[in-house]
Short mmCIF file of C-alpha atoms and ligand atoms in Angstrom, two decimals:
data_model
loop_
_atom_site.label_atom_id
_atom_site.label_comp_id
_atom_site.label_asym_id
_atom_site.label_seq_id
_atom_site.Cartn_x
_atom_site.Cartn_y
_atom_site.Cartn_z
CA UNK A 1 -68.51 -287.02 30.90
CA UNK A 2 -65.75 -289.39 31.57
CA UNK A 3 -62.69 -289.87 29.54
CA UNK A 4 -60.37 -292.02 30.96
CA UNK A 5 -56.98 -293.03 28.64
CA UNK A 6 -54.76 -296.06 28.68
CA UNK A 7 -54.99 -296.31 32.40
CA UNK A 8 -53.27 -298.99 34.51
CA UNK A 9 -52.63 -300.06 38.11
CA UNK A 10 -50.56 -302.42 39.73
CA UNK A 11 -50.28 -303.55 42.90
CA UNK A 12 -46.94 -304.54 43.76
CA UNK A 13 -46.03 -307.15 40.49
CA UNK A 14 -48.98 -307.87 40.17
CA UNK A 15 -50.65 -306.01 37.18
CA UNK A 16 -54.48 -305.12 37.39
CA UNK A 17 -55.86 -302.05 35.09
CA UNK A 18 -53.43 -302.93 31.62
CA UNK A 19 -54.48 -300.26 29.43
CA UNK A 20 -57.96 -299.32 30.13
CA UNK A 21 -59.27 -296.49 27.87
CA UNK A 22 -62.65 -295.77 27.49
CA UNK A 23 -65.67 -292.40 26.98
CA UNK A 24 -68.73 -292.17 28.58
CA UNK A 25 -71.19 -290.08 28.11
CA UNK A 26 -73.72 -288.00 29.93
CA UNK A 27 -77.07 -289.85 30.58
CA UNK A 28 -74.84 -293.11 29.53
CA UNK A 29 -76.09 -296.38 31.61
CA UNK A 30 -72.25 -298.52 31.26
CA UNK A 31 -72.89 -301.77 33.07
CA UNK A 32 -69.22 -303.48 34.14
CA UNK A 33 -69.13 -307.09 34.09
CA UNK A 34 -66.57 -310.09 34.12
CA UNK A 35 -65.17 -313.06 36.10
CA UNK A 36 -64.23 -311.72 39.82
CA UNK A 37 -60.57 -310.75 40.73
CA UNK A 38 -60.21 -308.91 36.98
CA UNK A 39 -60.43 -305.59 38.33
CA UNK A 40 -63.57 -304.26 38.19
CA UNK A 41 -63.33 -302.44 41.33
CA UNK A 42 -60.54 -301.26 41.16
CA UNK A 43 -61.65 -299.63 37.73
CA UNK A 44 -64.26 -297.60 39.81
CA UNK A 45 -61.87 -296.56 42.99
CA UNK A 46 -59.47 -295.32 40.25
CA UNK A 47 -62.39 -293.15 39.04
CA UNK A 48 -63.29 -292.24 42.29
CA UNK A 49 -59.69 -291.56 43.25
CA UNK A 50 -59.93 -294.12 46.24
CA UNK A 51 -56.96 -295.81 44.75
CA UNK A 52 -54.49 -293.96 42.81
CA UNK A 53 -53.20 -295.15 39.30
CA UNK A 54 -49.62 -296.06 38.43
CA UNK A 55 -50.28 -294.69 34.69
CA UNK A 56 -52.94 -292.70 32.29
CA UNK A 57 -55.42 -290.21 32.76
CA UNK A 58 -58.92 -289.31 33.67
CA UNK A 59 -61.39 -286.59 32.98
CA UNK A 60 -63.91 -286.30 34.90
CA UNK A 61 -66.76 -282.97 32.79
CA UNK A 62 -63.39 -281.54 31.42
CA UNK A 63 -61.06 -281.72 34.42
CA UNK A 64 -58.23 -283.36 34.95
CA UNK A 65 -58.72 -285.47 38.39
CA UNK A 66 -55.24 -286.96 38.36
CA UNK A 67 -54.00 -283.68 38.18
CA UNK A 68 -52.00 -283.15 42.51
CA UNK A 69 -54.12 -279.94 42.90
CA UNK A 70 -57.27 -281.60 41.77
CA UNK A 71 -59.66 -281.29 44.58
CA UNK A 72 -60.20 -285.09 45.71
CA UNK A 73 -63.86 -284.28 48.15
CA UNK A 74 -65.11 -282.63 44.47
CA UNK A 75 -63.99 -284.68 42.19
CA UNK A 76 -66.03 -287.39 44.85
CA UNK A 77 -68.83 -285.29 45.13
CA UNK A 78 -69.30 -284.98 41.37
CA UNK A 79 -68.42 -289.30 40.90
CA UNK A 80 -70.43 -290.66 44.32
CA UNK A 81 -69.81 -294.04 44.74
CA UNK A 82 -72.62 -297.28 46.26
CA UNK A 83 -70.83 -299.94 48.16
CA UNK A 84 -71.40 -303.66 47.93
CA UNK A 85 -71.40 -303.63 52.22
CA UNK A 86 -73.71 -300.20 52.40
CA UNK A 87 -71.06 -298.37 54.66
CA UNK A 88 -73.35 -296.64 56.76
CA UNK A 89 -72.32 -294.62 59.62
CA UNK A 90 -74.09 -296.73 62.15
CA UNK A 91 -74.42 -294.49 65.09
CA UNK A 92 -76.29 -292.21 63.00
CA UNK A 93 -79.98 -292.43 61.93
CA UNK A 94 -81.06 -292.82 58.82
CA UNK A 95 -81.82 -289.33 58.08
CA UNK A 96 -78.63 -287.97 59.47
CA UNK A 97 -76.85 -290.47 57.02
CA UNK A 98 -78.05 -288.58 54.75
CA UNK A 99 -77.65 -285.49 55.69
CA UNK A 100 -74.31 -285.20 56.91
CA UNK A 101 -72.89 -284.76 53.71
CA UNK A 102 -74.48 -281.90 52.32
CA UNK A 103 -74.20 -280.43 55.89
CA UNK A 104 -70.74 -280.54 56.48
CA UNK A 105 -69.16 -281.13 52.77
CA UNK A 106 -71.36 -278.54 50.86
CA UNK A 107 -72.16 -275.90 54.13
CA UNK A 108 -75.97 -276.88 53.64
CA UNK A 109 -78.41 -276.13 56.62
CA UNK A 110 -80.12 -278.63 58.61
CA UNK A 111 -82.87 -277.68 57.64
CA UNK A 112 -82.33 -277.56 53.71
CA UNK A 113 -80.50 -280.57 54.24
CA UNK A 114 -82.60 -282.23 56.39
CA UNK A 115 -86.09 -281.37 53.92
CA UNK A 116 -84.45 -283.07 50.29
CA UNK A 117 -83.35 -285.76 52.36
CA UNK A 118 -86.91 -286.66 53.00
CA UNK A 119 -87.97 -286.48 49.69
CA UNK A 120 -84.75 -288.38 48.66
CA UNK A 121 -86.05 -290.85 51.00
CA UNK A 122 -89.69 -290.64 49.36
CA UNK A 123 -87.69 -292.12 46.25
CA UNK A 124 -86.24 -295.02 47.46
CA UNK A 125 -89.41 -295.92 49.81
CA UNK A 126 -87.47 -295.06 53.03
CA UNK A 127 -89.80 -291.82 53.88
CA UNK A 128 -90.73 -293.94 57.34
CA UNK A 129 -87.66 -295.23 58.33
CA UNK A 130 -85.88 -292.02 58.01
CA UNK A 131 -85.16 -291.63 62.45
CA UNK A 132 -83.97 -295.46 62.71
CA UNK A 133 -80.74 -296.77 62.75
CA UNK A 134 -79.05 -298.50 60.11
CA UNK A 135 -79.32 -301.88 62.57
CA UNK A 136 -83.00 -301.39 62.47
CA UNK A 137 -82.87 -302.35 58.62
CA UNK A 138 -83.48 -304.75 56.26
CA UNK A 139 -80.08 -305.20 53.56
CA UNK A 140 -82.43 -304.09 50.99
CA UNK A 141 -83.27 -301.50 53.34
CA UNK A 142 -79.43 -300.39 54.40
CA UNK A 143 -78.50 -300.62 51.07
CA UNK A 144 -81.75 -297.56 49.25
CA UNK A 145 -80.96 -296.07 52.05
CA UNK A 146 -76.69 -295.80 50.63
CA UNK A 147 -77.88 -295.17 47.61
CA UNK A 148 -79.87 -291.87 48.70
CA UNK A 149 -77.37 -291.39 50.73
CA UNK A 150 -75.34 -291.07 47.89
CA UNK A 151 -77.74 -288.91 45.50
CA UNK A 152 -77.81 -286.13 49.02
CA UNK A 153 -74.53 -285.44 47.11
CA UNK A 154 -76.07 -284.00 43.89
CA UNK A 155 -73.23 -286.46 42.02
CA UNK A 156 -72.97 -286.31 38.33
CA UNK A 157 -72.03 -289.49 38.01
CA UNK A 158 -72.69 -292.59 40.02
CA UNK A 159 -70.68 -295.56 40.58
CA UNK A 160 -72.53 -298.57 42.42
CA UNK A 161 -69.73 -301.92 43.04
CA UNK A 162 -71.77 -304.72 43.37
CA UNK A 163 -74.55 -302.97 45.22
CA UNK A 164 -76.78 -306.42 44.94
CA UNK A 165 -74.71 -308.85 45.96
CA UNK A 166 -74.17 -308.79 49.67
CA UNK A 167 -78.33 -309.26 49.71
CA UNK A 168 -80.27 -312.38 50.48
CA UNK A 169 -82.22 -312.88 47.24
CA UNK A 170 -85.36 -312.01 48.33
CA UNK A 171 -84.10 -308.20 48.41
CA UNK A 172 -82.01 -307.53 44.91
CA UNK A 173 -84.98 -306.37 43.27
CA UNK A 174 -86.14 -303.95 45.23
CA UNK A 175 -82.82 -301.99 45.30
CA UNK A 176 -82.19 -302.55 41.22
CA UNK A 177 -85.99 -301.41 41.06
CA UNK A 178 -84.52 -298.09 42.86
CA UNK A 179 -81.72 -298.42 40.71
CA UNK A 180 -83.85 -299.14 37.69
CA UNK A 181 -86.48 -295.04 38.36
CA UNK A 182 -82.62 -293.58 38.63
CA UNK A 183 -80.98 -294.93 34.72
CA UNK A 184 -84.59 -294.22 33.90
CA UNK A 185 -84.48 -290.43 35.14
CA UNK A 186 -81.17 -290.13 33.04
CA UNK A 187 -78.41 -290.50 35.79
CA UNK A 188 -74.79 -291.69 34.81
CA UNK A 189 -74.55 -294.53 36.17
CA UNK A 190 -71.54 -296.85 35.93
CA UNK A 191 -72.49 -300.75 37.54
CA UNK A 192 -70.59 -302.81 38.32
CA UNK A 193 -73.07 -306.36 39.16
CA UNK A 194 -73.43 -309.72 38.66
CA UNK A 195 -77.01 -309.59 37.99
CA UNK A 196 -76.56 -309.63 33.91
CA UNK A 197 -80.44 -309.56 33.39
CA UNK A 198 -80.60 -305.67 35.13
CA UNK A 199 -77.60 -305.54 32.90
CA UNK A 200 -78.98 -306.26 30.27
CA UNK A 201 -82.04 -303.85 30.89
CA UNK A 202 -81.12 -301.30 32.31
CA UNK A 203 -77.41 -300.30 30.30
CA UNK A 204 -77.19 -298.73 27.62
CA UNK A 205 -73.42 -299.93 27.19
CA UNK A 206 -71.51 -303.77 28.98
CA UNK A 207 -68.49 -303.90 29.37
CA UNK A 208 -66.75 -306.90 29.30
CA UNK A 209 -63.28 -306.83 31.63
CA UNK A 210 -60.69 -309.52 31.53
CA UNK A 211 -57.17 -309.30 31.48
CA UNK A 212 -56.67 -306.28 33.13
CA UNK A 213 -58.77 -304.83 29.87
CA UNK A 214 -62.27 -303.56 28.90
CA UNK A 215 -61.91 -306.71 26.78
CA UNK A 216 -65.29 -306.88 24.93
CA UNK A 217 -67.97 -303.76 25.45
CA UNK A 218 -71.81 -303.21 23.28
CA UNK A 219 -74.81 -302.91 23.55
CA UNK A 220 -76.29 -305.10 26.11
CA UNK A 221 -77.72 -307.50 22.51
CA UNK A 222 -74.54 -307.54 21.49
CA UNK A 223 -72.19 -308.92 24.39
CA UNK A 224 -74.99 -310.92 25.83
CA UNK A 225 -76.75 -312.55 22.40
CA UNK A 226 -73.81 -311.93 20.15
CA UNK A 227 -70.46 -311.51 22.15
CA UNK A 228 -67.35 -312.00 19.24
CA UNK A 229 -64.66 -312.31 21.29
CA UNK A 230 -63.18 -315.75 22.58
CA UNK A 231 -63.08 -315.28 27.15
CA UNK A 232 -66.97 -313.23 26.40
CA UNK A 233 -68.28 -315.84 25.09
CA UNK A 234 -67.05 -318.56 27.40
CA UNK A 235 -68.00 -316.23 30.38
CA UNK A 236 -71.89 -315.33 29.04
CA UNK A 237 -72.08 -319.37 28.43
CA UNK A 238 -70.79 -319.84 31.56
CA UNK A 239 -73.44 -317.59 33.60
CA UNK A 240 -76.21 -318.08 31.60
CA UNK A 241 -76.42 -321.78 31.71
CA UNK A 242 -76.35 -324.50 34.76
CA UNK A 243 -73.76 -327.16 34.06
CA UNK A 244 -72.56 -330.52 36.26
CA UNK A 245 -71.23 -333.75 35.49
CA UNK A 246 -72.16 -336.72 36.80
CA UNK A 247 -69.11 -339.93 36.87
CA UNK A 248 -71.02 -342.41 38.80
CA UNK A 249 -73.87 -344.37 39.99
CA UNK A 250 -72.55 -342.36 43.70
CA UNK A 251 -72.98 -339.29 43.22
CA UNK A 252 -73.12 -335.98 45.64
CA UNK A 253 -77.24 -335.69 45.05
CA UNK A 254 -76.42 -333.09 47.98
CA UNK A 255 -74.39 -331.79 46.62
CA UNK A 256 -75.59 -331.21 43.14
CA UNK A 257 -78.94 -330.18 44.85
CA UNK A 258 -77.47 -327.20 46.31
CA UNK A 259 -75.60 -326.23 42.76
CA UNK A 260 -79.06 -325.86 40.60
CA UNK A 261 -80.57 -324.13 43.80
CA UNK A 262 -78.45 -321.32 43.48
CA UNK A 263 -78.62 -321.53 39.97
CA UNK A 264 -82.32 -321.11 40.42
CA UNK A 265 -82.43 -318.68 43.09
CA UNK A 266 -80.13 -316.65 41.01
CA UNK A 267 -82.17 -316.70 38.02
CA UNK A 268 -84.93 -315.40 40.55
CA UNK A 269 -87.25 -318.33 39.02
CA UNK A 270 -90.13 -318.85 41.73
CA UNK A 271 -89.03 -321.17 44.55
CA UNK A 272 -92.20 -324.22 43.02
CA UNK A 273 -90.64 -323.82 39.86
CA UNK A 274 -86.85 -324.97 41.86
CA UNK A 275 -88.85 -327.83 43.47
CA UNK A 276 -90.07 -329.32 39.58
CA UNK A 277 -86.41 -328.51 38.94
CA UNK A 278 -85.49 -330.81 41.28
CA UNK A 279 -87.28 -333.42 41.07
CA UNK A 280 -86.79 -333.33 37.37
CA UNK A 281 -83.39 -333.73 37.49
CA UNK A 282 -84.15 -336.50 40.42
CA UNK A 283 -86.06 -338.68 37.79
CA UNK A 284 -84.04 -338.29 35.16
CA UNK A 285 -81.26 -339.89 37.23
CA UNK A 286 -83.04 -342.55 37.75
CA UNK A 287 -83.32 -343.39 34.10
CA UNK A 288 -79.74 -343.06 33.75
CA UNK A 289 -78.92 -344.97 36.55
CA UNK A 290 -77.82 -348.29 35.50
CA UNK A 291 -75.28 -346.15 32.70
CA UNK A 292 -73.92 -344.19 35.17
CA UNK A 293 -70.84 -346.71 36.18
CA UNK A 294 -70.02 -346.47 32.46
CA UNK A 295 -70.97 -343.80 30.86
CA UNK A 296 -70.24 -340.17 32.81
CA UNK A 297 -73.69 -337.72 32.63
CA UNK A 298 -72.92 -334.13 31.16
CA UNK A 299 -76.43 -331.90 32.79
CA UNK A 300 -76.97 -328.66 31.39
CA UNK A 301 -79.56 -326.07 32.25
CA UNK A 302 -80.39 -322.92 30.53
CA UNK A 303 -82.94 -320.36 31.38
CA UNK A 304 -84.25 -318.16 29.22
CA UNK A 305 -86.25 -315.15 31.11
CA UNK A 306 -88.47 -313.72 27.35
CA UNK A 307 -89.08 -317.28 26.71
CA UNK A 308 -89.79 -318.05 30.07
CA UNK A 309 -88.59 -321.56 29.55
CA UNK A 310 -86.15 -324.30 31.34
CA UNK A 311 -84.50 -326.11 29.00
CA UNK A 312 -82.49 -329.06 30.29
CA UNK A 313 -79.96 -331.39 27.97
CA UNK A 314 -78.43 -334.57 29.60
CA UNK A 315 -75.78 -335.92 27.56
CA UNK A 316 -73.59 -339.41 27.66
CA UNK A 317 -71.07 -340.57 25.53
CA UNK A 318 -70.85 -343.82 23.56
CA UNK A 319 -73.26 -346.76 22.73
CA UNK A 320 -76.53 -345.73 21.59
CA UNK A 321 -78.85 -345.61 24.54
CA UNK A 322 -82.51 -343.45 25.30
CA UNK A 323 -83.23 -343.45 28.11
CA UNK A 324 -87.02 -343.28 27.89
CA UNK A 325 -86.92 -345.60 25.51
CA UNK A 326 -90.20 -347.77 27.43
CA UNK A 327 -88.92 -351.40 26.88
CA UNK A 328 -85.03 -350.22 28.71
CA UNK A 329 -87.21 -349.10 31.56
CA UNK A 330 -87.85 -351.24 35.08
CA UNK A 331 -90.66 -349.29 35.21
CA UNK A 332 -92.99 -346.76 33.69
CA UNK A 333 -93.50 -344.77 36.98
CA UNK A 334 -90.50 -342.53 35.87
CA UNK A 335 -91.60 -341.37 33.36
CA UNK A 336 -94.90 -340.55 34.12
CA UNK A 337 -93.62 -338.42 36.89
CA UNK A 338 -91.20 -336.25 34.54
CA UNK A 339 -94.25 -336.17 31.25
CA UNK A 340 -96.48 -335.01 34.01
CA UNK A 341 -93.72 -332.01 35.03
CA UNK A 342 -91.79 -331.43 31.09
CA UNK A 343 -93.85 -329.96 28.09
CA UNK A 344 -91.99 -331.75 26.11
CA UNK A 345 -88.62 -334.91 26.05
CA UNK A 346 -87.08 -335.85 23.66
CA UNK A 347 -84.28 -338.25 22.43
CA UNK A 348 -81.65 -337.62 20.04
CA UNK A 349 -78.62 -339.27 18.55
CA UNK A 350 -75.54 -337.07 17.24
CA UNK A 351 -72.82 -338.73 16.20
CA UNK A 352 -71.51 -340.51 19.67
CA UNK A 353 -73.73 -338.70 21.51
CA UNK A 354 -77.40 -339.63 23.24
CA UNK A 355 -78.86 -335.57 23.67
CA UNK A 356 -82.05 -336.07 26.29
CA UNK A 357 -83.50 -332.38 25.88
CA UNK A 358 -86.31 -331.14 27.78
CA UNK A 359 -88.10 -328.09 27.96
CA UNK A 360 -89.88 -327.54 31.66
CA UNK A 361 -92.33 -324.23 31.57
CA UNK A 362 -91.49 -321.77 34.85
CA UNK A 363 -94.97 -321.73 35.56
P1 LIG B 401 -63.08 -307.60 40.89
O1 LIG B 401 -63.62 -306.45 41.48
O2 LIG B 401 -62.98 -307.66 39.00
O3 LIG B 401 -63.47 -309.36 41.38
P2 LIG B 401 -60.70 -306.19 42.45
O4 LIG B 401 -60.84 -304.80 41.45
O5 LIG B 401 -61.19 -306.40 43.49
O6 LIG B 401 -61.37 -307.49 41.41
O7 LIG B 401 -59.53 -307.06 42.50
C1 LIG B 401 -58.14 -307.54 41.03
C2 LIG B 401 -57.09 -307.69 41.38
O8 LIG B 401 -56.38 -307.19 42.65
C3 LIG B 401 -57.05 -308.96 42.49
O9 LIG B 401 -56.45 -309.99 42.91
C4 LIG B 401 -57.62 -308.37 43.76
O10 LIG B 401 -56.58 -309.56 44.84
C5 LIG B 401 -55.59 -307.43 43.77
N1 LIG B 401 -56.47 -306.33 44.71
C6 LIG B 401 -57.43 -305.53 44.84
N2 LIG B 401 -56.90 -304.68 46.05
C7 LIG B 401 -55.49 -304.52 46.41
C8 LIG B 401 -55.38 -304.21 47.20
N3 LIG B 401 -55.78 -302.95 48.11
N4 LIG B 401 -54.10 -304.34 47.27
C9 LIG B 401 -53.06 -305.77 46.49
N5 LIG B 401 -54.30 -305.93 46.33
C10 LIG B 401 -55.35 -305.80 45.11
MG1 LIG B 402 -65.10 -306.26 43.10
#
């Protein structure tokens, strides 16, 4: 369906895409992940001719789209794009947003376009909003309209550029559900996303982009469970785990809590779990308090969706100190609270490291 060979793109002196060669087959769902600024959007925009590449070749359904004679409008119709910021026409109703393309660009009759558009609005759960204006919709609804509008052009490929990153956390899943549904229907899709669990279960293949290249690609299992290359490993590790260092007793509790909350939000953990996590970290920090002056504390939090567990690691280096040794505690209240929250809590000494491993159940 899509063949890309040696694609390159520069902005002035900045080389964004170095040398990209990939093939995407009909019906494939490909997720593109990677740090921001690595050219993921630029890659999609080149496919869709919103940017003019500096070199290389792009074929879509056998047609060379970089050929000067290629019909740009036709290419964009074949390969329609959904943007992070929805890009709906504010002065048109939801239905008109959908019908304008088919009427103006594909010569469809108004009646046919409306019939078809209503069907698509049903598909994304928004038939009752047909006469509303974009302003009256939530972000999640706007994005679902944008997806329906994209489908109205009957594209062969849909490109999604971070379709959920402008949304409130509560609205992410309604949009992801719609995209999942489309994936099941066999549409060919290329999705740039930060939603890793989504990328893992919706895609046939995952591209990790870095250094202007498709740095590593593979099945979701290969990329998420067993990445081979150094930068991929580091990236996967960073997004799956929360890490925070505390190097003095006067640490900024509010900043740390905000980061923990952001992490929980990203993992879509319920509010009750978030509260438990915050309480647990605060109580464990209390146990470490006497040592923070001399021993920096490293907190790592990893969430496994499969096992529905949260695993915490509290790590210090230096002399052997077991922070849950009851003989060292001023009182046992903190430990009682902790024990009530967790599945297990274990102290381990490894080399010069003190490790406190805590498992918390999600619900
Ligand atoms: P990503 O989507 O992976 O975050 P982008 O493709 O948006 O990355 O951007 C890659 C790099 O190209 C960034 O350094 C960005 O600042 C730069 N860039 C993107 N678009 C333009 C542009 N139109 N003009 C100049 N630089 C750009
Ligand atoms: Mg981007």
